[in-house]
GROMACS .gro file of C-alpha atoms in nm:
model
  276
    1MET     CA    1   9.392   9.313   6.994
    2ASN     CA    2   9.585   9.620   7.301
    3ASP     CA    3   9.528   9.439   7.679
    4ALA     CA    4   9.481   9.801   7.780
    5TRP     CA    5   9.101   9.732   7.862
    6ARG     CA    6   9.119   9.481   8.093
    7PRO     CA    7   9.121   9.657   8.471
    8SER     CA    8   9.435   9.687   8.664
    9ALA     CA    9   9.241   9.496   9.001
   10SER     CA   10   9.242   9.089   8.972
   11ILE     CA   11   8.919   8.913   9.015
   12ASP     CA   12   9.070   8.799   9.349
   13THR     CA   13   9.164   9.101   9.459
   14LEU     CA   14   8.817   9.201   9.363
   15SER     CA   15   8.692   8.926   9.590
   16ARG     CA   16   8.986   8.969   9.877
   17ARG     CA   17   8.880   9.339   9.929
   18ALA     CA   18   8.508   9.215   9.912
   19ALA     CA   19   8.507   9.012  10.211
   20ALA     CA   20   8.729   9.280  10.410
   21LEU     CA   21   8.415   9.523  10.366
   22SER     CA   22   8.197   9.297  10.475
   23VAL     CA   23   8.397   9.271  10.789
   24VAL     CA   24   8.395   9.623  10.884
   25ARG     CA   25   8.050   9.710  10.795
   26ALA     CA   26   8.006   9.385  11.053
   27PHE     CA   27   8.252   9.565  11.260
   28PHE     CA   28   8.058   9.882  11.298
   29ALA     CA   29   7.698   9.772  11.344
   30ALA     CA   30   7.796   9.568  11.603
   31ARG     CA   31   7.860   9.875  11.826
   32ALA     CA   32   7.598  10.025  11.687
   33VAL     CA   33   7.756  10.294  11.465
   34ILE     CA   34   7.593  10.332  11.131
   35GLU     CA   35   7.707  10.388  10.767
   36VAL     CA   36   7.617  10.706  10.592
   37ASP     CA   37   7.675  10.841  10.270
   38THR     CA   38   7.849  11.208  10.211
   39PRO     CA   39   7.824  11.411   9.928
   40VAL     CA   40   8.160  11.280   9.633
   41LEU     CA   41   8.107  11.627   9.522
   42GLY     CA   42   8.111  11.914   9.766
   43GLN     CA   43   8.103  12.346   9.756
   44ALA     CA   44   8.369  12.357   9.957
   45THR     CA   45   8.730  12.143  10.074
   46VAL     CA   46   8.995  12.153  10.317
   47THR     CA   47   9.232  12.435  10.367
   48ASP     CA   48   9.505  12.214  10.485
   49PRO     CA   49   9.853  12.293  10.256
   50ALA     CA   50   9.947  11.925  10.269
   51ILE     CA   51   9.666  11.797  10.055
   52ASP     CA   52   9.558  11.945   9.707
   53SER     CA   53   9.203  11.924   9.609
   54LEU     CA   54   9.046  11.855   9.245
   55ALA     CA   55   8.814  12.143   9.167
   56VAL     CA   56   8.575  12.069   8.834
   57VAL     CA   57   8.377  12.292   8.682
   58VAL     CA   58   7.990  12.236   8.704
   59ALA     CA   59   7.700  12.458   8.577
   60GLY     CA   60   7.922  12.705   8.582
   61GLY     CA   61   8.066  12.737   8.937
   62THR     CA   62   8.294  12.579   9.082
   63ARG     CA   63   8.259  12.258   9.313
   64TYR     CA   64   8.553  12.035   9.462
   65LEU     CA   65   8.586  11.662   9.489
   66GLN     CA   66   8.555  11.549   9.875
   67THR     CA   67   8.941  11.492   9.978
   68SER     CA   68   8.744  11.345  10.273
   69PRO     CA   69   8.363  11.303  10.482
   70GLU     CA   70   8.563  11.451  10.746
   71TYR     CA   71   8.333  11.797  10.697
   72HIS     CA   72   8.057  11.612  10.615
   73LEU     CA   73   7.975  11.353  10.897
   74LYS     CA   74   8.070  11.678  11.146
   75ARG     CA   75   7.776  11.853  11.044
   76LEU     CA   76   7.504  11.512  11.058
   77LEU     CA   77   7.724  11.514  11.429
   78ALA     CA   78   7.646  11.874  11.519
   79ALA     CA   79   7.288  11.785  11.357
   80GLY     CA   80   7.216  11.567  11.622
   81ALA     CA   81   7.334  11.236  11.451
   82PRO     CA   82   7.505  10.954  11.633
   83SER     CA   83   7.826  10.783  11.581
   84VAL     CA   84   7.831  10.726  11.242
   85VAL     CA   85   8.095  10.566  10.923
   86ARG     CA   86   8.107  10.611  10.554
   87ILE     CA   87   8.318  10.364  10.364
   88GLY     CA   88   8.355  10.519  10.026
   89PRO     CA   89   8.593  10.679   9.743
   90VAL     CA   90   8.804  11.047   9.840
   91PHE     CA   91   9.043  11.241   9.582
   92ARG     CA   92   9.387  11.383   9.620
   93ALA     CA   93   9.584  11.580   9.340
   94ASP     CA   94   9.943  11.488   9.230
   95GLU     CA   95   9.911  11.157   9.490
   96SER     CA   96  10.103  10.867   9.261
   97GLY     CA   97  10.322  10.625   9.333
   98ARG     CA   98  10.345  10.250   9.422
   99ILE     CA   99  10.101  10.363   9.741
  100HIS     CA  100   9.965  10.638   9.661
  101ASN     CA  101   9.681  10.685   9.399
  102PRO     CA  102   9.475  11.025   9.325
  103GLU     CA  103   9.143  10.793   9.373
  104PHE     CA  104   9.124  10.532   9.689
  105THR     CA  105   8.846  10.422   9.960
  106MET     CA  106   8.860  10.519  10.238
  107ILE     CA  107   8.626  10.420  10.626
  108GLU     CA  108   8.644  10.698  10.846
  109TRP     CA  109   8.434  10.712  11.184
  110TYR     CA  110   8.328  10.915  11.441
  111ARG     CA  111   8.273  10.748  11.843
  112LEU     CA  112   8.033  11.016  12.030
  113GLY     CA  113   8.235  10.967  12.350
  114PHE     CA  114   8.541  10.782  12.287
  115ASP     CA  115   8.847  10.923  12.441
  116LEU     CA  116   9.206  10.884  12.211
  117ASP     CA  117   9.333  10.565  12.360
  118ALA     CA  118   8.921  10.418  12.361
  119LEU     CA  119   8.972  10.566  11.980
  120MET     CA  120   9.275  10.362  11.990
  121SER     CA  121   9.164  10.049  12.083
  122GLU     CA  122   8.886  10.034  11.883
  123THR     CA  123   9.118  10.088  11.586
  124THR     CA  124   9.370   9.798  11.610
  125GLU     CA  125   9.076   9.645  11.684
  126LEU     CA  126   8.905   9.713  11.386
  127VAL     CA  127   9.287   9.622  11.200
  128ASP     CA  128   9.359   9.312  11.398
  129ARG     CA  129   9.020   9.168  11.238
  130LEU     CA  130   9.148   9.262  10.891
  131LEU     CA  131   9.481   9.165  10.924
  132GLY     CA  132   9.556   8.921  11.182
  133SER     CA  133   9.598   8.990  11.529
  134ALA     CA  134   9.986   9.130  11.664
  135LEU     CA  135  10.118   9.308  11.845
  136TYR     CA  136  10.160   9.715  11.849
  137GLN     CA  137  10.440   9.980  11.939
  138ARG     CA  138  10.364  10.267  12.084
  139LEU     CA  139  10.595  10.604  12.077
  140THR     CA  140  10.613  10.944  12.114
  141TYR     CA  141  10.637  11.174  11.758
  142GLY     CA  142  10.963  11.316  11.954
  143ALA     CA  143  11.087  11.018  12.031
  144LEU     CA  144  11.024  10.838  11.678
  145VAL     CA  145  11.267  11.130  11.515
  146GLN     CA  146  11.478  11.110  11.768
  147ARG     CA  147  11.609  10.763  11.615
  148VAL     CA  148  11.748  11.003  11.391
  149GLY     CA  149  11.957  11.241  11.602
  150VAL     CA  150  11.677  11.525  11.600
  151ASP     CA  151  11.459  11.625  11.876
  152PRO     CA  152  11.180  11.788  11.669
  153PHE     CA  153  11.101  12.057  11.923
  154ALA     CA  154  11.377  12.178  12.032
  155ALA     CA  155  11.669  12.162  11.717
  156THR     CA  156  11.702  12.517  11.549
  157GLU     CA  157  11.632  12.529  11.209
  158GLU     CA  158  12.043  12.444  11.090
  159ALA     CA  159  12.012  12.097  11.261
  160LEU     CA  160  11.712  12.041  11.113
  161VAL     CA  161  11.849  12.116  10.782
  162ALA     CA  162  12.199  11.883  10.854
  163ALA     CA  163  11.961  11.633  10.982
  164ALA     CA  164  11.796  11.604  10.660
  165SER     CA  165  12.063  11.677  10.417
  166SER     CA  166  12.228  11.350  10.561
  167LEU     CA  167  11.947  11.129  10.505
  168GLY     CA  168  11.997  11.236  10.099
  169ALA     CA  169  11.740  11.519  10.050
  170ASP     CA  170  11.815  11.842   9.895
  171GLY     CA  171  11.641  12.157   9.812
  172LEU     CA  172  11.610  12.182  10.136
  173ALA     CA  173  11.610  12.594  10.116
  174ASP     CA  174  11.260  12.538  10.035
  175TRP     CA  175  11.135  12.349  10.264
  176SER     CA  176  10.983  12.505  10.556
  177ARG     CA  177  10.985  12.394  10.906
  178ARG     CA  178  10.718  12.133  10.860
  179GLU     CA  179  10.812  12.017  10.512
  180MET     CA  180  11.189  11.871  10.723
  181LEU     CA  181  11.010  11.705  10.993
  182ASP     CA  182  10.724  11.500  10.810
  183PHE     CA  183  11.058  11.373  10.567
  184LEU     CA  184  11.299  11.312  10.900
  185ALA     CA  185  10.980  11.094  11.047
  186ALA     CA  186  10.939  10.892  10.759
  187GLU     CA  187  11.325  10.872  10.784
  188ALA     CA  188  11.300  10.740  11.107
  189LEU     CA  189  11.004  10.509  11.069
  190ARG     CA  190  11.138  10.355  10.801
  191GLY     CA  191  11.352  10.176  11.065
  192VAL     CA  192  11.068  10.092  11.262
  193SER     CA  193  10.903   9.721  11.159
  194GLY     CA  194  10.541   9.591  11.253
  195ARG     CA  195  10.282   9.814  11.421
  196VAL     CA  196  10.331  10.130  11.527
  197LEU     CA  197  10.070  10.373  11.717
  198VAL     CA  198  10.260  10.734  11.727
  199THR     CA  199  10.118  10.973  11.926
  200ASP     CA  200  10.222  11.363  12.079
  201TYR     CA  201  10.222  11.564  11.755
  202PRO     CA  202  10.339  11.921  11.776
  203ALA     CA  203  10.096  12.128  11.794
  204ASP     CA  204  10.133  12.279  11.468
  205GLN     CA  205  10.081  11.991  11.285
  206ALA     CA  206   9.723  11.928  11.476
  207ALA     CA  207   9.507  11.974  11.212
  208LEU     CA  208   9.185  11.913  11.339
  209ALA     CA  209   9.266  11.763  11.698
  210ARG     CA  210   9.243  12.002  12.016
  211LEU     CA  211   9.557  12.065  12.154
  212THR     CA  212   9.684  11.938  12.505
  213THR     CA  213   9.980  11.885  12.687
  214ASP     CA  214  10.281  11.663  12.692
  215ALA     CA  215  10.463  11.468  12.961
  216HIS     CA  216  10.662  11.752  12.979
  217GLY     CA  217  10.425  11.979  12.954
  218ARG     CA  218  10.449  12.070  12.582
  219ALA     CA  219  10.210  12.133  12.419
  220VAL     CA  220  10.122  11.874  12.158
  221ALA     CA  221   9.822  11.795  11.931
  222ALA     CA  222   9.591  11.446  12.098
  223ARG     CA  223   9.570  11.282  11.778
  224PHE     CA  224   9.785  10.929  11.647
  225GLU     CA  225   9.848  10.783  11.320
  226LEU     CA  226   9.871  10.420  11.285
  227VAL     CA  227  10.157  10.290  11.058
  228ILE     CA  228  10.220   9.909  10.974
  229ASP     CA  229  10.560   9.884  10.843
  230GLY     CA  230  10.642  10.234  10.780
  231VAL     CA  231  10.304  10.318  10.553
  232GLU     CA  232  10.039  10.540  10.728
  233ILE     CA  233   9.757  10.378  10.797
  234ALA     CA  234   9.530  10.536  10.993
  235ASN     CA  235   9.492  10.928  11.122
  236GLY     CA  236   9.269  10.918  11.439
  237TYR     CA  237   9.210  11.291  11.631
  238ASP     CA  238   9.049  11.425  11.961
  239GLU     CA  239   8.828  11.693  11.793
  240LEU     CA  240   8.869  12.025  11.782
  241THR     CA  241   8.508  12.179  11.826
  242ASP     CA  242   8.580  12.563  11.876
  243ALA     CA  243   8.501  12.710  11.558
  244GLN     CA  244   8.692  13.050  11.655
  245VAL     CA  245   9.011  12.804  11.716
  246LEU     CA  246   8.924  12.631  11.376
  247ALA     CA  247   8.872  12.953  11.197
  248ALA     CA  248   9.210  13.109  11.306
  249ARG     CA  249   9.375  12.745  11.200
  250MET     CA  250   9.190  12.724  10.850
  251ALA     CA  251   9.317  13.151  10.767
  252ALA     CA  252   9.709  13.024  10.873
  253ASP     CA  253   9.672  12.708  10.704
  254ARG     CA  254   9.550  12.933  10.344
  255ASP     CA  255   9.817  13.227  10.430
  256VAL     CA  256  10.130  12.965  10.423
  257ARG     CA  257   9.951  12.776  10.081
  258ARG     CA  258   9.903  13.169   9.956
  259SER     CA  259  10.302  13.200  10.055
  260LYS     CA  260  10.316  12.896   9.776
  261GLY     CA  261  10.160  13.002   9.520
  262ALA     CA  262   9.887  12.738   9.588
  263PRO     CA  263   9.503  12.738   9.558
  264THR     CA  264   9.378  12.906   9.875
  265PRO     CA  265   9.004  12.730   9.885
  266ALA     CA  266   8.782  12.967  10.111
  267PRO     CA  267   8.734  12.829  10.463
  268ASP     CA  268   8.379  12.588  10.468
  269GLU     CA  269   8.170  12.857  10.646
  270ARG     CA  270   7.866  12.554  10.666
  271LEU     CA  271   8.145  12.358  10.809
  272LEU     CA  272   8.206  12.668  11.120
  273ASP     CA  273   7.813  12.753  11.125
  274ALA     CA  274   7.785  12.363  11.216
  275MET     CA  275   8.116  12.392  11.546
  276ARG     CA  276   7.911  12.712  11.673
   0.00000   0.00000   0.00000
């Protein structure tokens, strides 16, 4: 008999996962963050060039398996919801490997009245509850990438190509500046063990975060990533709420996607209306 029918997760793993989710739910319940469900299948999806959605046909129309609950949660907030959390499946095309899967569970939450420092503090507290306490190192994106000999804010295209090539990247003629910086940042993180909070990303990596100014007077994204032993665990934003800026970013995203021959999903007009 073929054993292919057996689940890939052991019963012990499932038991430990259930216990961890119980901890997460208790963590948010104690803080009056209400758990909600959002659609897994939506009429719209993200325009981010770095994220590809899975499209399905339903009743003759195109729908998208959601890459995160972000858009739906923001619409709830605009409608007057308090701080909210959603724990459930999300989907991303072309993500498969040792630490990636096209379907995975995401915990996403929104905290009214929190600044970025408060959100980082809450994120690390949740991680400590799940993994045990540890020290956290805090690095700016600039300081991180400079570990591989590149100033991400000032380096020329030629300098980025040379640095990426020296670290084993190939086919660089087809890479954008953003793609080269993503590669260099990932390589820099290989040399940083433990729990690291990375802040002050370049403005063109803001995604859906506000822009702010760093200690050098440069425009940077008000966002952070938590990386543990080289693996991104969490991504947090001081959220953009300006519909006009968001619409412009979505249009720029679609231009990038179009230049690569990638699908160009329409902007989520319901999200834009909610922001307005």
